[in-house]
CSV table of C-alpha atoms in Angstrom, one decimal:
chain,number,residue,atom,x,y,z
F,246,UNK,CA,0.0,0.0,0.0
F,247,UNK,CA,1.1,3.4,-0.8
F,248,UNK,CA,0.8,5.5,2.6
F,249,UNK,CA,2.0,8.2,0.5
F,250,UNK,CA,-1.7,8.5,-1.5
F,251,UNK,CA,-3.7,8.3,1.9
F,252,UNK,CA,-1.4,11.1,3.5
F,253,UNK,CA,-2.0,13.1,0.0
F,254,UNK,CA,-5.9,12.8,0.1
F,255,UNK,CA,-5.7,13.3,3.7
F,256,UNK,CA,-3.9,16.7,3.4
F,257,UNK,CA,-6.2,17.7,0.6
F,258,UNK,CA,-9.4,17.4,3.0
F,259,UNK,CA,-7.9,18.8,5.9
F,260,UNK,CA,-6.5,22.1,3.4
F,261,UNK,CA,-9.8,22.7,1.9
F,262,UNK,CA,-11.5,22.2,5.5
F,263,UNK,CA,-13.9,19.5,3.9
F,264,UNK,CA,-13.2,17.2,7.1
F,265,UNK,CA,-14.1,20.4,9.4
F,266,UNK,CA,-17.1,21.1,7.5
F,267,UNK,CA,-18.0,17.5,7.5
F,268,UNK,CA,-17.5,17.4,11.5
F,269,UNK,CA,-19.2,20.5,12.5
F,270,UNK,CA,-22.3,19.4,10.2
F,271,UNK,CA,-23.4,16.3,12.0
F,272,UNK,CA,-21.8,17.7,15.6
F,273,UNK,CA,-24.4,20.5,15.4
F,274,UNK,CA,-27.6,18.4,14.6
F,275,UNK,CA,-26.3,15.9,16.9
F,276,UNK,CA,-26.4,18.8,19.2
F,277,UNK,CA,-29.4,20.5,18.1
F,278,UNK,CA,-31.6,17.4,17.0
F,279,UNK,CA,-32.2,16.6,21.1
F,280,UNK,CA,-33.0,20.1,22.0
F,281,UNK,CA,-35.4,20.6,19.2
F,282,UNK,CA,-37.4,17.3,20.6
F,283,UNK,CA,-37.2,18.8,24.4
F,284,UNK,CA,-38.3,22.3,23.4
F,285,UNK,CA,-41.0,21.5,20.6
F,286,UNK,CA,-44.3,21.0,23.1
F,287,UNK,CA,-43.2,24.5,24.7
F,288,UNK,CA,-42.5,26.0,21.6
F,289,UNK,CA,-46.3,24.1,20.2
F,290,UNK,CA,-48.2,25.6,23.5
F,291,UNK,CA,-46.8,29.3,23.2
F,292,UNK,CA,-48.1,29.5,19.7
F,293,UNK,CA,-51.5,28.1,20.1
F,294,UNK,CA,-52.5,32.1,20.1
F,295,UNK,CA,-51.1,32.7,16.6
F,296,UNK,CA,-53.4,32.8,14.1
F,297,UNK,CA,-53.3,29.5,11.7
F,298,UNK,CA,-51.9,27.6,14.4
F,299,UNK,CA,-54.4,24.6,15.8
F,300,UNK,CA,-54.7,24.7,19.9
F,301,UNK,CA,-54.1,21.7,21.4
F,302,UNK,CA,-50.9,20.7,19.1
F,303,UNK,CA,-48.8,20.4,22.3
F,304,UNK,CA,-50.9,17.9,23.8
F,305,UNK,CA,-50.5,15.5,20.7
F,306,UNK,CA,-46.8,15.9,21.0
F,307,UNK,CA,-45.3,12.3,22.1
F,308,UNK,CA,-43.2,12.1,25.3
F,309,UNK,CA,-39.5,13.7,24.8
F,310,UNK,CA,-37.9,10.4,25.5
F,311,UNK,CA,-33.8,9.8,25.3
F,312,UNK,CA,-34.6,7.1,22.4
F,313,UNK,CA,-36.7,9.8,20.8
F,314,UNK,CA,-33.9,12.7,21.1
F,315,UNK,CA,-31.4,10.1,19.2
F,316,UNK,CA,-33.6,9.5,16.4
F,317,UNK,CA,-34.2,12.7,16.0
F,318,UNK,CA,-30.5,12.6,14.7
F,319,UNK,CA,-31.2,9.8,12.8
F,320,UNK,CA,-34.0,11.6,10.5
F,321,UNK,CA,-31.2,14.8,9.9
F,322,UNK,CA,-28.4,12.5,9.3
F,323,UNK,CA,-30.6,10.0,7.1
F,324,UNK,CA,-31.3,12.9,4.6
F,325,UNK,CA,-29.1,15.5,4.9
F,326,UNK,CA,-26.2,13.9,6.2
F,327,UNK,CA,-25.9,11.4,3.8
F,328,UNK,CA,-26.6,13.9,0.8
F,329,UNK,CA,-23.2,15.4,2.3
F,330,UNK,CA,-21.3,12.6,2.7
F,331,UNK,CA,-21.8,12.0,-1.0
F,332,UNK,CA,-21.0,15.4,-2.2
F,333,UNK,CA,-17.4,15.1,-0.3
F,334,UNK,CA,-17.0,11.6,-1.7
F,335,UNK,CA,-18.1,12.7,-5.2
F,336,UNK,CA,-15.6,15.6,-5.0
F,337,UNK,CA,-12.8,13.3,-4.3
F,338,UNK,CA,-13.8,10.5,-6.7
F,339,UNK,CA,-15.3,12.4,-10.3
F,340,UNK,CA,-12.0,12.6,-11.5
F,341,UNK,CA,-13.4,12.3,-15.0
F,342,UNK,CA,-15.1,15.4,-15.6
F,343,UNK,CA,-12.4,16.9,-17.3
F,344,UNK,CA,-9.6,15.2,-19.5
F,345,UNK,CA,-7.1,17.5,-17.8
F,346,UNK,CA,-7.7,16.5,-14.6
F,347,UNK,CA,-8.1,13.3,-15.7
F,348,UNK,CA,-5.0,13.1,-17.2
F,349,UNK,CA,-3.0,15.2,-14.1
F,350,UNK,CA,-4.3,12.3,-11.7
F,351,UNK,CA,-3.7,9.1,-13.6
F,352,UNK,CA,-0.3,9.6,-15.0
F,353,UNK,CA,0.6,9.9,-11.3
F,354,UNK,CA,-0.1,6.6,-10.1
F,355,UNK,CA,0.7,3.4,-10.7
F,356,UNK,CA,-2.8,1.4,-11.6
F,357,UNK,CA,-6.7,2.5,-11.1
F,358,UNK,CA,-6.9,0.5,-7.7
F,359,UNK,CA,-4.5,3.2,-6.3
F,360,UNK,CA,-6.2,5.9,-8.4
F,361,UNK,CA,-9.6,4.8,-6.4
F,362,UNK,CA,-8.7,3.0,-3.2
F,363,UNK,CA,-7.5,5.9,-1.0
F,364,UNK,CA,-10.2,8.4,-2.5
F,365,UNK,CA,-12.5,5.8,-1.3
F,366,UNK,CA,-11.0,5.4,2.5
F,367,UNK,CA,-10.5,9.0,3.3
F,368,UNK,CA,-14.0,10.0,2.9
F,369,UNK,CA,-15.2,7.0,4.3
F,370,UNK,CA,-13.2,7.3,7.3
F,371,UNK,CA,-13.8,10.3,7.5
F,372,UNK,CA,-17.8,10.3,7.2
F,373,UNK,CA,-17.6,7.6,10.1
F,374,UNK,CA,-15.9,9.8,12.0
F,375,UNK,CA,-18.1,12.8,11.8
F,376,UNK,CA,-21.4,10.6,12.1
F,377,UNK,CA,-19.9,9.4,15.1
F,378,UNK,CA,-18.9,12.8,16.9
F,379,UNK,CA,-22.2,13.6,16.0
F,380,UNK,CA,-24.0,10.8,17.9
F,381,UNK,CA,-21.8,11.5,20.8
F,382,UNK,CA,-22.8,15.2,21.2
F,383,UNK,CA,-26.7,14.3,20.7
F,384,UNK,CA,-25.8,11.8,23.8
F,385,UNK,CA,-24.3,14.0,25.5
F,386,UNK,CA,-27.2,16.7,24.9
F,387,UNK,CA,-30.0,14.2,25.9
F,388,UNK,CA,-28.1,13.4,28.8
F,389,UNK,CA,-28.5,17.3,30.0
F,390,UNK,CA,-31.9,17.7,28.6
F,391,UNK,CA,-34.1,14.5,28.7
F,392,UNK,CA,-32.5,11.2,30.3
F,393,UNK,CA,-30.4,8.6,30.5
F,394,UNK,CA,-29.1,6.5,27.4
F,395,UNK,CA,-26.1,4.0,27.5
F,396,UNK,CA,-22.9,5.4,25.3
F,397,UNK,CA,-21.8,1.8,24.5
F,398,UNK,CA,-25.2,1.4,22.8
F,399,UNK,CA,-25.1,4.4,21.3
F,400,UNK,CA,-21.8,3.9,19.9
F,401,UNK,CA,-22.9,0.8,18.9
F,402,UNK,CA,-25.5,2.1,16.7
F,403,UNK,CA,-22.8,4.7,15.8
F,404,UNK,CA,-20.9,2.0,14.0
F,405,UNK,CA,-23.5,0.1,12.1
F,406,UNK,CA,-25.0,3.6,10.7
F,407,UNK,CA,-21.0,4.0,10.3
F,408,UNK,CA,-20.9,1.3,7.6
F,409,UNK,CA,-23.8,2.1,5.8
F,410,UNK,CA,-22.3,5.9,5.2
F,411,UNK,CA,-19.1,3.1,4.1
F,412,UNK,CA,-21.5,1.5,1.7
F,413,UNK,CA,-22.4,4.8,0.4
F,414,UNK,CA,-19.1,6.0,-0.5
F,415,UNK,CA,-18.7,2.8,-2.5
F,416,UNK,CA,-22.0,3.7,-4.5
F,417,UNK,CA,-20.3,6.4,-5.4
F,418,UNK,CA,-16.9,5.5,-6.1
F,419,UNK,CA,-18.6,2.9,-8.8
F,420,UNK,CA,-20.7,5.5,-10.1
F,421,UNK,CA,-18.1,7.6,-10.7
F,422,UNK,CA,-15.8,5.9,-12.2
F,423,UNK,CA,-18.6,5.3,-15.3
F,424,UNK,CA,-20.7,8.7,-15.1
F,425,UNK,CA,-17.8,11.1,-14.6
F,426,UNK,CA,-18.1,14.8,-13.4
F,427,UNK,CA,-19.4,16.0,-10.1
F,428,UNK,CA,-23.2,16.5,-10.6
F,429,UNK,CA,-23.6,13.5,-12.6
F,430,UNK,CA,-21.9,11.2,-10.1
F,431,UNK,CA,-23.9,12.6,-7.3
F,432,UNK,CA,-27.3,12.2,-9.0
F,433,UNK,CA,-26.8,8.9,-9.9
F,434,UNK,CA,-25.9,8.0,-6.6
F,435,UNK,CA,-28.6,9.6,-4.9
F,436,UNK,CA,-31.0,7.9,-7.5
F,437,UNK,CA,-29.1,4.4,-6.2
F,438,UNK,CA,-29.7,4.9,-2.7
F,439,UNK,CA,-33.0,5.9,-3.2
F,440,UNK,CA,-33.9,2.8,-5.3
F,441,UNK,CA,-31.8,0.9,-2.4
F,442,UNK,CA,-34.1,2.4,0.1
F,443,UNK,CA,-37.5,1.4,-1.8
F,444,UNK,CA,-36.3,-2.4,-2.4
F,445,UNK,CA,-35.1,-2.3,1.9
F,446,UNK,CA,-39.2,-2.0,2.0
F,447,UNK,CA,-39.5,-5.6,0.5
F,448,UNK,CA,-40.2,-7.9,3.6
F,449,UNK,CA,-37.8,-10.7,1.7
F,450,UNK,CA,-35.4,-8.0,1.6
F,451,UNK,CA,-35.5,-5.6,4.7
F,452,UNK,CA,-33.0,-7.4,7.3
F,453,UNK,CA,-30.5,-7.8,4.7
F,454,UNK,CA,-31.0,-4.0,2.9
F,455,UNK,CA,-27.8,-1.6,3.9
F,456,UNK,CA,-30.7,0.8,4.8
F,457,UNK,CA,-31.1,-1.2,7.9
F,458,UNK,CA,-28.5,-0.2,9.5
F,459,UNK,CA,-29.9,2.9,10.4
F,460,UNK,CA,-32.4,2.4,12.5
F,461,UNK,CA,-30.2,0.6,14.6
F,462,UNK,CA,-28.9,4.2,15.9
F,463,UNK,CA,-32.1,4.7,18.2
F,464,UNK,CA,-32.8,1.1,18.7
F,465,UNK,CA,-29.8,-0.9,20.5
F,466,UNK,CA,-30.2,2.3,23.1
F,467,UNK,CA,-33.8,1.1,23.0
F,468,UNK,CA,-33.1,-2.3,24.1
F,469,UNK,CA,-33.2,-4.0,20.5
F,470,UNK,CA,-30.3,-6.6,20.3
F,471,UNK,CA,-27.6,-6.7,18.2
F,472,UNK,CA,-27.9,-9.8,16.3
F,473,UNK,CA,-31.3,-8.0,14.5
F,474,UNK,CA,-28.6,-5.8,12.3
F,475,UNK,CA,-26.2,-8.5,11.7
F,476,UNK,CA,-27.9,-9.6,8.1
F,477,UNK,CA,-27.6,-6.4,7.2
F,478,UNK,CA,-24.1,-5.6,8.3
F,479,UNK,CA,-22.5,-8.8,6.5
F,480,UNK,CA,-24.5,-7.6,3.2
F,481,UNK,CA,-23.4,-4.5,3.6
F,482,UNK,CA,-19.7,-5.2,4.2
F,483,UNK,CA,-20.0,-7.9,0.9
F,484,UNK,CA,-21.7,-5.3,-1.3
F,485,UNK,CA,-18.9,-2.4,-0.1
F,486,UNK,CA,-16.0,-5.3,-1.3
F,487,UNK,CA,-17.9,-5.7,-4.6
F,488,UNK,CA,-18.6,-1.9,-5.4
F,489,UNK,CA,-15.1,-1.3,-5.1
F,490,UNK,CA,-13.7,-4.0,-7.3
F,491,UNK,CA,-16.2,-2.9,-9.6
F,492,UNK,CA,-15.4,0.8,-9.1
F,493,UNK,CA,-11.3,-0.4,-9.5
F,494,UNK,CA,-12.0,-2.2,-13.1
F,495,UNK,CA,-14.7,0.8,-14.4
F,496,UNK,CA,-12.0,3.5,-14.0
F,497,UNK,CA,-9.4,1.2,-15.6
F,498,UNK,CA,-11.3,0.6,-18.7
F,499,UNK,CA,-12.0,3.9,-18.5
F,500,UNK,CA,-10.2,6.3,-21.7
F,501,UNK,CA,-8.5,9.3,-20.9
């Protein structure tokens, strides 16, 4: 392995502060996502005197519980987390768009699995990373705010919503290496996941869909077990390995 590419795409996401922005997006509606469930009957009751607003809204509020306050996170991260992740991964991966850049990039390495491979771990990594500081501070926030919930379970979730965000990257990196530029390997991705999301509602498919994994974020805190996500963690690991060889030998046969 060539550290010497992983140190280079490191450097490029720390220089351009993608990894910051990345961080302080899913630390803040970690942080955010809990207080938004512990101040919305308030918020609900003081507006029932606004015209357009139905009285009685804060009374069909359910219970701000700790599990609650965690998914809360889940539903920001799900959408608009995840959008994010591929942007980064798109901007490191669309090396096609141009035949200049194209060009710059592969006459500097020695074979298209070191032209993919550390484009793919950097923003992997580094999406795990964030995801996870961001389920720590919404812990940390319902711990203040609402309740108890157990970190190791948390964490736990942490890492199996961790390897879908994996899975996503590797979407990417195979779309990418066949559709090209920037926009067009992020809306081809997005239009994967989405179909990924509507075949996960399939009850022949839903244990083993990479979708899965994300519910376990608010569930092992909830008392679910871990063995319900295991189907879907082993597909998901085996579908990451095959994106990625796939990804290797589509930018290979690619023409400059």
């Amino acid at each position: 392995m060539n550290t010497a590419l992983y140190r280079n795409e490191i450097r490029r996401m720390t220089r351009t502060h993608t990894l910051a922005g990345l961080m302080a997006f899913f630390v803040f509606f970690g942080a955010a996502s809990p207080v938004l469930v512990f101040l919305l009957p308030d918020l609900l009751a003081a507006m029932e005197g606004v015209e357009g607003v139905q009285t009685g809204m804060a009374d069909l509020m359910p219970e701000a519980t700790p599990v609650a306050a965690l998914g809360s996170y889940v539903e920001n991260a799900q959408i608009l987390g995840v959008l994010f992740v591929l942007l980064v991964a798109a901007g490191a991966l669309a090396l096609d768009g141009s035949a200049g850049r194209s060009t710059f990039y592969r006459v500097r390495v020695p074979g298209p699995a070191a032209l993919v491979l550390p484009r793919f771990a950097v923003p992997a990594m580094a999406a795990v990373a964030a995801y996870t500081a961001g389920a720590v501070a919404a812990w940390a926030t319902t711990l203040l705010l609402i309740g108890e919930l157990p970190l190791g379970a948390t964490l736990a979730g942490a890492l199996f919503t961790g390897l879908f965000l994996v899975f996503a990257v590797a979407v990417t990196a195979l779309v990418a290496g066949r559709a090209g530029g920037l926009l067009p390997t992020v809306g081809f991705s997005v239009a994967a996941l989405v179909l990924l999301v509507l075949l996960g509602q399939l009850p022949v498919v839903g244990e083993w869909s990479p979708t899965t994994l994300f519910a376990a974020q608010a569930a092992l805190p909830g008392g679910a077990p871990v063995t319900d996500f295991l189907p879907a963690a082993v597909s998901t690991l085996v579908g990451t390995a095959a994106l990625l060889a796939l990804a290797v030998r589509g930018f290979g046969a690619r023409e400059v």
